[in-house]
Amino acid sequence: MPINVHREVSVDAIEEQNRIAESLWPRLRERFHTQNKNPLAMVHTFGCQQNVADGEKLKGILAQMGFSFTDSPEQADLILFNTCAIRENAETKVFGNIGNLKQLKAVKPALLIGICGCMTEQPHVVEKLKKSYPYVGFVFGSHSAYRLPSLIQSYLDEGKRVFRVAPDDGCVAEGIPALREEGVKAWLPIMYGCDNFCSYCVVPYVRGRERSRRPERILEEFKELVQAGYKDITLLGQNVNSYGKGLEEGTDFATLLERLNAVEGDFRIRFMTSHPKDCSHRLIDTIAKCEKVCNHIHLPVQSGSSRILREMNRNYDRESYLELVRYAREKIPDVTLTSDIIVGFPGETYEEFRETLSLLEEVKYISLYTFIFSPRLGTRAASLPDPVSGEEKGRWFRELLALQDEIGLEQMRPYIGQTVRVLAEDWGKAGEGLLQGRTESNLIVEFPGPPSLAGQFVRVKVESVKKWALLGNLA
Ligand code: SAH
Ligand code: SF4
Ligand code: F3S
């Protein structure tokens, strides 16, 4: 029997939540005195795309309860912060935002305030919310998100604060309606949690053990997205390359990509994040041969020093990473690469940091997500001696950014004079009269054109480049 089958939340449990959601509708209208219109919810998501995808489901559940949505806290009847714990500044930002709600709750006592997501899976955060933020009504972790209707129900019934931070139950909740942003881009989670325990990272503690969705579920949702007109679909997981562990024999990420690539339609498939330790040659071959899978790989290296990579528990070294990059460039000649880098891991020396710089020069990423190490409670790296000052790390960080700016521009210049295929995404975002879109290789392109082109594939002749973007005109 496939192991994962019993890990899905039962259909009955999901249906019960649907029933509760619908039964809450009249009660909520009464509470907020909105008899003739829907009450308003504000869902504010922090953190990564996984969280964004969770936020879309939370919105879907709130819509079942009869909520419409707003971005304004002053107008909202319910405010939900979907939080991130990845670095200290992420948490500080959330606490700042929660603090700002005190006044609002004072003038609007019916306001419902909820906190969910990764921060709430940490006991010290729950303690702080209990003690210092009494106006927060309900707190729940991502494992309990599908129970939002019953959490709100018990808050309304009992008038007591609700804390539902269940330990990881290893379950996948299927059949929750996601309320996605309109447009061309859609996020599609294929797995949850993480088993890698990189020594600096809080994700395995707050997201629990890795579990994959069944391929039929993914395929079904994927087809719905294509039907609904989404043209740029990103498959999400903390380590998509290990997709399928615990499912039927033969279910792996390469096979999943092949199945999705075979779906009819004019769309692109992206994925993130691809962990170098599990990125096989077979996977690269699959990306090369699947024409709808984009020729861009986000392959976070974190550091160019093999000693630091060992300390980080990444399970690859500089050489094997570079070998992988060489193989990808050989099989997919126009592949572009992006990466995540951590500067100032505990004990990193300036010489080791320079190995990261030399790796950047060798790999030539088109862009990077860069972070200064932030100690996370409970992780191994947080207890390591960390002698380099924050100031010094700041200097290294700026050195890294300056180098990447040069490398990024150097990667983009050869496009001048070329015509590229672009999926136009937004009109007016990059400036009056300008469309913004991306190439298959994930380069941002800005060009003048009418709003009617948003959502379409167009050809653009590149005239010049700036930091982050190619500039051109419709060809
Ligand atoms: N699963 C992905 C990463 C998800 S977290 C992967 O393994 O590649 C996104 C990025 O945040 C990480 O790649 C890392 O660069 C950064 N990060 C994670 N924990 C951090 C910490 N404690 N301090 C600084 N950066 C961190
Ligand atoms: Fe964190 Fe490592 Fe898991 Fe990525 S693979 S989420 S960095 S523990
Ligand atoms: Fe943050 Fe949780 Fe994502 S910690 S980065 S929101 S998995």
Coordinates of C-alpha atoms and ligand atoms in Angstrom, one line a residue:
M1 CA 0.0 0.0 0.0
P2 CA 1.4 3.5 -0.8
I3 CA 2.5 4.9 2.5
N4 CA 1.2 8.4 1.9
V5 CA -2.4 7.4 1.4
H6 CA -3.3 7.3 5.1
R7 CA -1.6 10.6 5.6
E8 CA -4.3 12.6 3.9
V9 CA -6.7 14.3 6.2
S10 CA -10.0 12.4 5.8
V11 CA -12.7 13.6 3.5
D12 CA -15.1 13.6 6.5
A13 CA -12.8 15.9 8.4
I14 CA -12.6 18.4 5.5
E15 CA -16.4 18.2 4.9
E16 CA -17.0 18.9 8.6
Q17 CA -14.9 22.1 8.3
N18 CA -16.9 23.1 5.2
R19 CA -20.1 22.7 7.1
I20 CA -18.9 24.8 10.0
A21 CA -17.6 27.5 7.6
E22 CA -21.0 27.8 6.0
S23 CA -22.8 27.8 9.4
L24 CA -20.6 30.7 10.6
W25 CA -21.7 33.0 7.8
P26 CA -24.9 34.5 9.5
R27 CA -23.1 34.7 12.9
L28 CA -20.3 36.7 11.4
R29 CA -22.6 39.0 9.6
E30 CA -24.4 39.7 12.8
R31 CA -21.1 40.2 14.8
F32 CA -19.8 42.7 12.3
H33 CA -23.2 44.4 11.6
T34 CA -22.8 43.7 7.8
Q35 CA -26.3 42.3 7.1
N36 CA -26.4 43.6 3.5
K37 CA -22.8 42.9 2.5
N38 CA -20.0 40.5 3.3
P39 CA -17.7 41.2 6.2
L40 CA -14.0 41.9 5.2
A41 CA -10.9 39.9 6.0
M42 CA -7.3 41.0 5.6
V43 CA -4.8 38.1 5.2
H44 CA -1.2 39.3 5.3
T45 CA 1.3 36.7 4.3
F46 CA 5.0 37.0 5.2
G47 CA 7.9 34.8 4.0
C48 CA 8.3 32.3 1.1
Q49 CA 6.0 31.2 -1.8
Q50 CA 5.0 28.1 0.3
N51 CA 3.5 30.6 2.7
V52 CA 1.9 32.5 -0.1
A53 CA 0.3 29.3 -1.3
D54 CA -1.0 28.6 2.3
G55 CA -2.3 32.1 2.4
E56 CA -4.4 31.5 -0.7
K57 CA -6.0 28.5 1.0
L58 CA -6.7 30.5 4.1
K59 CA -8.4 33.0 1.9
G60 CA -10.4 30.2 0.2
I61 CA -11.6 29.0 3.6
L62 CA -12.5 32.5 4.7
A63 CA -14.4 33.0 1.5
Q64 CA -16.5 29.9 2.4
M65 CA -17.3 31.7 5.7
G66 CA -18.6 34.6 3.7
F67 CA -15.7 37.0 3.8
S68 CA -14.7 39.4 1.1
F69 CA -11.1 40.8 1.2
T70 CA -9.3 44.0 1.8
D71 CA -5.7 45.2 2.2
S72 CA -6.7 47.8 4.7
P73 CA -6.5 46.9 8.4
E74 CA -8.8 49.8 9.3
Q75 CA -11.6 48.3 7.1
A76 CA -11.0 44.7 8.1
D77 CA -13.4 42.8 10.4
L78 CA -10.9 39.9 10.6
I79 CA -7.1 40.2 10.4
L80 CA -4.9 37.2 9.9
F81 CA -1.1 37.3 9.9
N82 CA 0.4 34.3 8.1
T83 CA 3.9 34.5 9.5
C84 CA 7.5 33.5 8.7
A85 CA 10.3 32.5 11.1
I86 CA 13.3 32.1 8.8
R87 CA 15.3 35.0 10.1
E88 CA 15.1 37.3 13.1
N89 CA 14.1 40.3 11.2
A90 CA 11.2 38.4 9.7
E91 CA 9.9 37.8 13.2
T92 CA 10.6 41.3 14.4
K93 CA 8.5 42.6 11.5
V94 CA 5.6 40.4 12.4
F95 CA 5.6 41.5 16.1
G96 CA 5.8 45.1 15.0
N97 CA 2.7 44.6 12.8
I98 CA 0.8 42.8 15.6
G99 CA 1.7 45.6 18.0
N100 CA 0.1 48.1 15.6
L101 CA -3.2 46.3 15.9
K102 CA -3.7 47.2 19.6
Q103 CA -5.3 50.6 19.0
L104 CA -7.5 49.2 16.2
K105 CA -8.9 46.5 18.5
A106 CA -9.5 49.1 21.2
V107 CA -11.8 51.1 18.9
K108 CA -13.3 48.1 17.2
P109 CA -13.8 45.4 19.8
A110 CA -15.6 43.0 17.4
L111 CA -12.4 42.8 15.3
L112 CA -11.0 39.2 15.1
I113 CA -7.2 38.9 15.1
G114 CA -5.5 35.6 14.2
I115 CA -1.8 34.6 13.9
C116 CA -0.8 31.5 11.9
G117 CA 2.1 30.1 10.0
C118 CA 5.7 29.2 10.8
M119 CA 6.3 31.5 13.8
T120 CA 3.4 29.9 15.7
E121 CA 5.1 26.5 15.7
Q122 CA 7.7 27.8 18.1
P123 CA 6.8 27.6 21.8
H124 CA 8.6 30.8 22.7
V125 CA 6.5 32.7 20.2
V126 CA 3.3 31.2 21.5
E127 CA 4.3 32.2 25.1
K128 CA 5.0 35.8 23.9
L129 CA 1.6 36.0 22.1
K130 CA -0.2 34.6 25.2
K131 CA 1.5 37.1 27.5
S132 CA 2.0 40.3 25.6
Y133 CA -0.7 40.4 22.9
P134 CA -4.0 39.6 24.7
Y135 CA -6.0 41.1 21.8
V136 CA -4.9 38.2 19.5
G137 CA -7.9 35.9 19.5
F138 CA -6.7 32.7 17.8
V139 CA -3.3 31.2 17.0
F140 CA -2.7 28.2 14.9
G141 CA 0.1 26.4 13.1
S142 CA 0.2 25.4 9.4
H143 CA -0.7 21.8 10.3
S144 CA -4.0 23.1 11.7
A145 CA -4.8 25.6 9.0
Y146 CA -7.6 23.5 7.4
R147 CA -9.4 23.7 10.8
L148 CA -9.7 27.4 10.7
P149 CA -13.6 27.3 10.7
S150 CA -13.7 25.2 13.9
L151 CA -11.1 27.4 15.5
I152 CA -13.1 30.5 14.8
Q153 CA -16.3 28.7 15.9
S154 CA -14.8 27.8 19.3
Y155 CA -13.5 31.4 19.8
L156 CA -17.0 32.7 19.1
D157 CA -18.7 30.0 21.2
E158 CA -16.5 30.2 24.3
G159 CA -15.2 33.8 24.0
K160 CA -11.8 32.4 25.1
R161 CA -8.6 32.7 23.2
V162 CA -7.8 29.7 21.1
F163 CA -4.3 28.2 20.7
R164 CA -4.0 25.3 18.3
V165 CA -0.4 24.7 17.6
A166 CA -0.6 20.9 17.1
P167 CA 2.6 19.1 16.8
D168 CA 3.4 17.9 13.2
D169 CA 0.7 15.3 12.4
G170 CA 2.4 14.5 9.1
C171 CA -0.8 15.0 7.2
V172 CA -1.6 16.5 3.8
A173 CA -5.0 18.3 3.6
E174 CA -6.5 18.0 0.2
G175 CA -9.6 19.6 -1.3
I176 CA -9.2 23.1 0.3
P177 CA -10.2 25.7 -2.2
A178 CA -7.4 28.2 -2.9
L179 CA -8.3 31.8 -3.7
R180 CA -5.5 32.7 -6.0
E181 CA -4.3 36.1 -7.3
E182 CA -5.7 36.8 -10.7
G183 CA -3.1 36.9 -13.5
V184 CA -0.8 34.5 -15.2
K185 CA 1.2 33.1 -12.3
A186 CA 0.1 30.4 -10.0
W187 CA 1.8 28.6 -7.1
L188 CA 1.2 24.8 -6.8
P189 CA 2.6 23.0 -3.7
I190 CA 3.7 19.5 -4.5
M191 CA 5.1 18.7 -1.0
Y192 CA 5.3 20.0 2.5
G193 CA 7.8 20.1 5.3
C194 CA 11.6 19.4 5.2
D195 CA 13.8 16.6 6.4
N196 CA 17.2 18.1 5.6
F197 CA 18.0 19.9 8.9
C198 CA 20.6 22.3 7.4
S199 CA 22.2 23.4 10.6
Y200 CA 21.1 27.1 10.3
C201 CA 17.5 26.5 9.3
V202 CA 14.3 26.6 11.3
V203 CA 12.0 25.2 8.6
P204 CA 12.2 21.5 9.6
Y205 CA 11.2 22.5 13.1
V206 CA 8.3 24.6 12.1
R207 CA 7.1 22.8 9.0
G208 CA 7.5 19.2 10.2
R209 CA 8.5 16.1 8.3
E210 CA 8.7 16.0 4.5
R211 CA 5.5 14.6 2.8
S212 CA 4.5 14.6 -0.8
R213 CA 1.1 15.1 -2.4
R214 CA 0.0 12.2 -4.6
P215 CA 0.8 12.8 -8.2
E216 CA -2.9 12.4 -9.3
R217 CA -3.9 15.2 -6.9
I218 CA -1.2 17.5 -8.4
L219 CA -2.1 16.6 -11.9
E220 CA -5.7 17.4 -11.3
E221 CA -5.0 20.8 -9.8
F222 CA -2.5 21.5 -12.4
K223 CA -5.0 20.9 -15.2
E224 CA -7.5 23.1 -13.4
L225 CA -4.9 25.9 -13.3
V226 CA -4.2 25.6 -17.0
Q227 CA -7.9 25.6 -17.8
A228 CA -8.3 28.7 -15.7
G229 CA -5.8 30.4 -17.9
Y230 CA -2.7 30.4 -15.7
K231 CA 0.4 30.3 -17.9
D232 CA 3.3 30.3 -15.5
I233 CA 2.9 27.6 -12.9
T234 CA 5.5 27.1 -10.2
L235 CA 5.7 23.8 -8.3
L236 CA 6.6 24.3 -4.7
G237 CA 8.5 22.4 -2.1
Q238 CA 11.5 23.0 0.2
N239 CA 13.4 20.3 -1.8
V240 CA 11.4 19.4 -4.9
N241 CA 14.1 17.0 -6.0
S242 CA 13.2 14.6 -3.2
Y243 CA 9.5 14.6 -4.2
G244 CA 7.8 11.3 -4.0
K245 CA 9.7 9.7 -1.1
G246 CA 7.1 7.5 0.7
L247 CA 4.8 7.3 -2.3
E248 CA 4.5 4.5 -4.9
E249 CA 7.6 3.1 -6.4
G250 CA 8.7 5.2 -9.4
T251 CA 7.1 8.4 -8.2
D252 CA 9.8 11.0 -8.3
F253 CA 10.2 14.6 -9.4
A254 CA 11.5 13.9 -12.9
T255 CA 8.5 11.6 -13.6
L256 CA 6.1 14.3 -12.2
L257 CA 7.6 16.9 -14.5
E258 CA 7.1 14.6 -17.5
R259 CA 3.5 14.1 -16.6
L260 CA 2.8 17.8 -16.2
N261 CA 4.7 18.6 -19.4
A262 CA 2.4 16.3 -21.3
V263 CA -0.7 18.4 -20.4
E264 CA -2.1 20.2 -23.4
G265 CA -1.8 24.0 -23.5
D266 CA 0.4 27.0 -23.8
F267 CA 2.1 27.4 -20.4
R268 CA 5.3 27.2 -18.5
I269 CA 6.4 25.1 -15.6
R270 CA 8.8 26.4 -13.0
F271 CA 9.8 24.8 -9.7
M272 CA 11.5 25.7 -6.5
T273 CA 13.5 24.9 -4.5
S274 CA 15.9 22.5 -6.0
H275 CA 18.4 21.2 -3.4
P276 CA 21.8 20.5 -5.0
K277 CA 22.3 17.3 -3.0
D278 CA 19.3 15.6 -4.7
C279 CA 19.6 17.2 -8.2
S280 CA 20.4 14.2 -10.4
H281 CA 21.6 14.1 -14.0
R282 CA 18.3 12.4 -14.8
L283 CA 16.5 15.4 -13.5
I284 CA 18.6 17.8 -15.6
D285 CA 18.0 15.6 -18.7
T286 CA 14.3 15.8 -18.0
I287 CA 14.3 19.5 -17.8
A288 CA 16.3 19.6 -21.0
K289 CA 13.8 17.5 -22.9
C290 CA 10.5 18.8 -21.5
E291 CA 9.8 21.9 -23.6
K292 CA 7.3 23.4 -21.2
V293 CA 9.7 23.2 -18.2
C294 CA 11.7 26.4 -18.0
N295 CA 15.4 26.4 -18.6
H296 CA 16.0 28.2 -15.3
I297 CA 17.2 26.4 -12.2
H298 CA 17.1 28.0 -8.7
L299 CA 19.9 25.9 -7.2
P300 CA 20.8 27.5 -3.8
V301 CA 24.5 26.9 -3.0
Q302 CA 24.6 28.9 0.3
S303 CA 28.4 29.0 0.4
G304 CA 31.4 28.4 -1.9
S305 CA 33.5 26.8 0.9
S306 CA 33.4 23.0 1.3
R307 CA 34.2 23.4 5.0
I308 CA 31.3 25.8 5.6
L309 CA 28.9 23.5 3.5
R310 CA 29.9 20.7 5.8
E311 CA 29.1 22.8 8.8
M312 CA 25.8 23.7 7.2
N313 CA 25.0 20.0 6.8
R314 CA 24.2 20.6 3.1
N315 CA 25.5 17.2 1.9
Y316 CA 27.4 18.4 -1.1
D317 CA 30.7 20.2 -1.6
R318 CA 32.0 22.9 -3.8
E319 CA 33.3 20.5 -6.4
S320 CA 30.2 18.4 -6.7
Y321 CA 28.1 21.6 -7.0
L322 CA 30.3 22.9 -9.8
E323 CA 30.1 19.5 -11.5
L324 CA 26.3 19.7 -11.5
V325 CA 26.4 23.2 -12.9
R326 CA 28.8 22.1 -15.7
Y327 CA 26.4 19.2 -16.5
A328 CA 23.4 21.5 -16.6
R329 CA 25.2 23.9 -18.9
E330 CA 26.2 21.1 -21.2
K331 CA 22.7 19.6 -21.5
I332 CA 20.7 22.9 -21.4
P333 CA 23.0 25.4 -23.2
D334 CA 20.8 28.4 -22.5
V335 CA 20.1 27.5 -18.9
T336 CA 20.1 30.3 -16.3
L337 CA 20.9 29.8 -12.7
T338 CA 20.0 31.7 -9.5
S339 CA 21.0 30.9 -5.9
D340 CA 20.6 31.7 -2.2
I341 CA 23.8 32.7 -0.3
I342 CA 24.3 33.0 3.4
V343 CA 27.1 35.4 4.5
G344 CA 28.7 35.1 7.9
F345 CA 27.8 31.6 9.0
P346 CA 29.4 31.0 12.5
G347 CA 33.1 30.6 12.2
E348 CA 33.3 31.6 8.5
T349 CA 36.6 33.3 7.8
Y350 CA 37.2 36.0 5.3
E351 CA 39.1 33.5 3.1
E352 CA 36.2 31.1 3.2
F353 CA 33.8 34.0 2.3
R354 CA 36.1 34.7 -0.7
E355 CA 35.5 31.2 -1.9
T356 CA 31.9 32.1 -2.2
L357 CA 32.9 35.1 -4.3
S358 CA 35.1 32.9 -6.5
L359 CA 32.2 30.5 -6.9
L360 CA 30.0 33.3 -8.1
E361 CA 32.6 34.2 -10.7
E362 CA 32.7 30.7 -11.9
V363 CA 28.9 29.9 -12.0
K364 CA 27.7 33.3 -13.1
Y365 CA 24.2 33.4 -11.7
I366 CA 21.7 35.9 -13.2
S367 CA 20.6 36.9 -9.8
L368 CA 20.9 36.0 -6.1
Y369 CA 18.9 36.0 -2.9
T370 CA 21.4 37.0 -0.2
F371 CA 21.2 36.8 3.6
I372 CA 23.3 37.5 6.6
F373 CA 23.3 34.5 8.9
S374 CA 20.6 34.9 11.6
P375 CA 20.7 32.5 14.6
R376 CA 17.5 30.6 15.1
L377 CA 16.6 29.1 18.4
G378 CA 16.9 25.3 18.5
T379 CA 19.1 25.0 15.5
R380 CA 22.7 23.7 15.8
A381 CA 24.3 26.7 14.2
A382 CA 22.8 29.0 16.8
S383 CA 25.0 27.4 19.4
L384 CA 28.3 27.7 17.5
P385 CA 30.8 30.4 18.4
D386 CA 30.3 33.3 16.1
P387 CA 33.3 35.7 16.5
V388 CA 32.9 37.9 13.4
S389 CA 31.1 41.2 14.2
G390 CA 27.9 42.2 12.5
E391 CA 29.7 45.2 11.1
E392 CA 32.3 43.0 9.4
K393 CA 29.6 40.7 8.0
G394 CA 27.9 43.8 6.6
R395 CA 31.1 44.7 4.7
W396 CA 31.3 41.2 3.3
F397 CA 27.7 41.3 2.3
R398 CA 28.2 44.6 0.4
E399 CA 31.2 43.1 -1.3
L400 CA 29.1 40.2 -2.4
L401 CA 26.3 42.4 -3.8
A402 CA 28.7 44.6 -5.7
L403 CA 30.3 41.6 -7.4
Q404 CA 26.9 40.0 -8.2
D405 CA 25.7 43.4 -9.7
E406 CA 28.6 43.2 -12.2
I407 CA 28.1 39.5 -12.9
G408 CA 24.3 40.0 -13.4
L409 CA 24.9 42.8 -15.9
E410 CA 27.5 40.8 -17.7
Q411 CA 25.0 37.9 -18.1
M412 CA 22.3 40.3 -19.5
R413 CA 24.4 42.3 -22.0
P414 CA 24.6 39.6 -24.6
Y415 CA 20.8 39.8 -25.0
I416 CA 21.1 43.3 -26.5
G417 CA 20.0 43.0 -30.1
Q418 CA 18.3 39.6 -29.5
T419 CA 14.6 38.9 -29.7
V420 CA 13.2 37.1 -26.7
R421 CA 9.8 35.4 -26.0
V422 CA 8.2 37.0 -23.0
L423 CA 5.1 36.2 -21.0
A424 CA 3.7 39.7 -20.3
E425 CA 2.6 39.7 -16.7
D426 CA 1.8 43.2 -15.5
W427 CA 0.9 46.5 -17.1
G428 CA 1.9 49.7 -15.3
K429 CA 4.0 48.1 -12.6
A430 CA 7.3 49.0 -14.1
G431 CA 6.1 52.5 -15.1
E432 CA 3.4 54.4 -17.0
G433 CA 2.6 52.6 -20.3
L434 CA 5.1 49.8 -19.7
L435 CA 4.5 46.1 -19.6
Q436 CA 6.6 43.8 -17.5
G437 CA 7.1 40.1 -18.1
R438 CA 9.7 37.3 -17.9
T439 CA 11.5 35.2 -20.4
E440 CA 11.6 31.4 -20.0
S441 CA 15.0 31.8 -18.3
N442 CA 13.4 34.1 -15.7
L443 CA 14.9 37.4 -16.9
I444 CA 12.7 40.4 -16.3
V445 CA 11.8 42.3 -19.4
E446 CA 10.2 45.8 -19.6
F447 CA 8.7 47.2 -22.8
P448 CA 6.0 49.7 -23.9
G449 CA 2.7 48.2 -25.0
P450 CA -1.1 48.2 -24.4
P451 CA -2.6 46.7 -21.2
S452 CA -4.4 44.2 -23.5
L453 CA -1.1 42.3 -23.9
A454 CA -0.9 41.4 -20.2
G455 CA -1.3 37.6 -19.9
Q456 CA 0.0 36.9 -23.4
F457 CA 3.2 35.6 -24.9
V458 CA 4.9 38.2 -27.0
R459 CA 8.3 38.7 -28.8
V460 CA 10.4 41.6 -27.6
K461 CA 13.6 43.0 -29.2
V462 CA 16.1 43.8 -26.4
E463 CA 17.6 47.3 -26.8
S464 CA 19.4 47.8 -23.5
V465 CA 19.8 46.4 -20.0
K466 CA 19.6 47.8 -16.5
K467 CA 20.2 46.2 -13.1
W468 CA 17.6 43.4 -12.9
A469 CA 15.9 43.9 -16.3
L470 CA 16.2 43.8 -20.1
L471 CA 14.6 46.8 -21.8
G472 CA 13.2 46.6 -25.3
N473 CA 10.3 47.0 -27.8
L474 CA 7.7 44.7 -29.2
A475 CA 9.2 42.9 -32.2
Ligands
SAH1 N1 14.6 24.9 1.1 C1 15.4 25.9 0.5 C2 15.5 27.1 1.3 C3 14.4 27.7 2.0 S1 14.8 29.0 3.1 C4 16.8 25.4 0.2 O1 17.3 24.5 0.9 O2 17.4 25.9 -0.7 C5 15.4 30.2 1.9 C6 16.7 30.7 2.2 O3 16.8 31.4 3.4 C7 17.8 29.6 2.3 O4 18.2 29.1 1.1 C8 18.9 30.3 3.0 O5 19.8 31.0 2.1 C9 18.2 31.4 3.9 N2 18.2 31.1 5.3 C10 17.6 30.0 5.9 N3 17.9 30.1 7.2 C11 18.7 31.2 7.4 C12 19.3 31.7 8.6 N4 19.2 31.2 9.8 N5 20.0 32.9 8.4 C13 20.1 33.4 7.2 N6 19.6 32.9 6.1 C14 18.9 31.8 6.2
SF4_2 FE1 16.0 24.8 5.4 FE2 17.8 23.1 4.4 FE3 15.2 22.4 4.5 FE4 16.0 24.3 2.8 S1 16.6 22.2 2.7 S2 14.3 24.4 4.1 S3 17.6 25.3 4.0 S4 16.6 22.7 6.2
F3S3 FE1 9.5 31.4 6.3 FE2 8.1 29.3 6.8 FE3 8.7 29.9 4.4 S1 9.8 30.0 8.0 S2 10.6 31.0 4.5 S3 7.4 31.0 5.7 S4 8.6 27.8 5.2

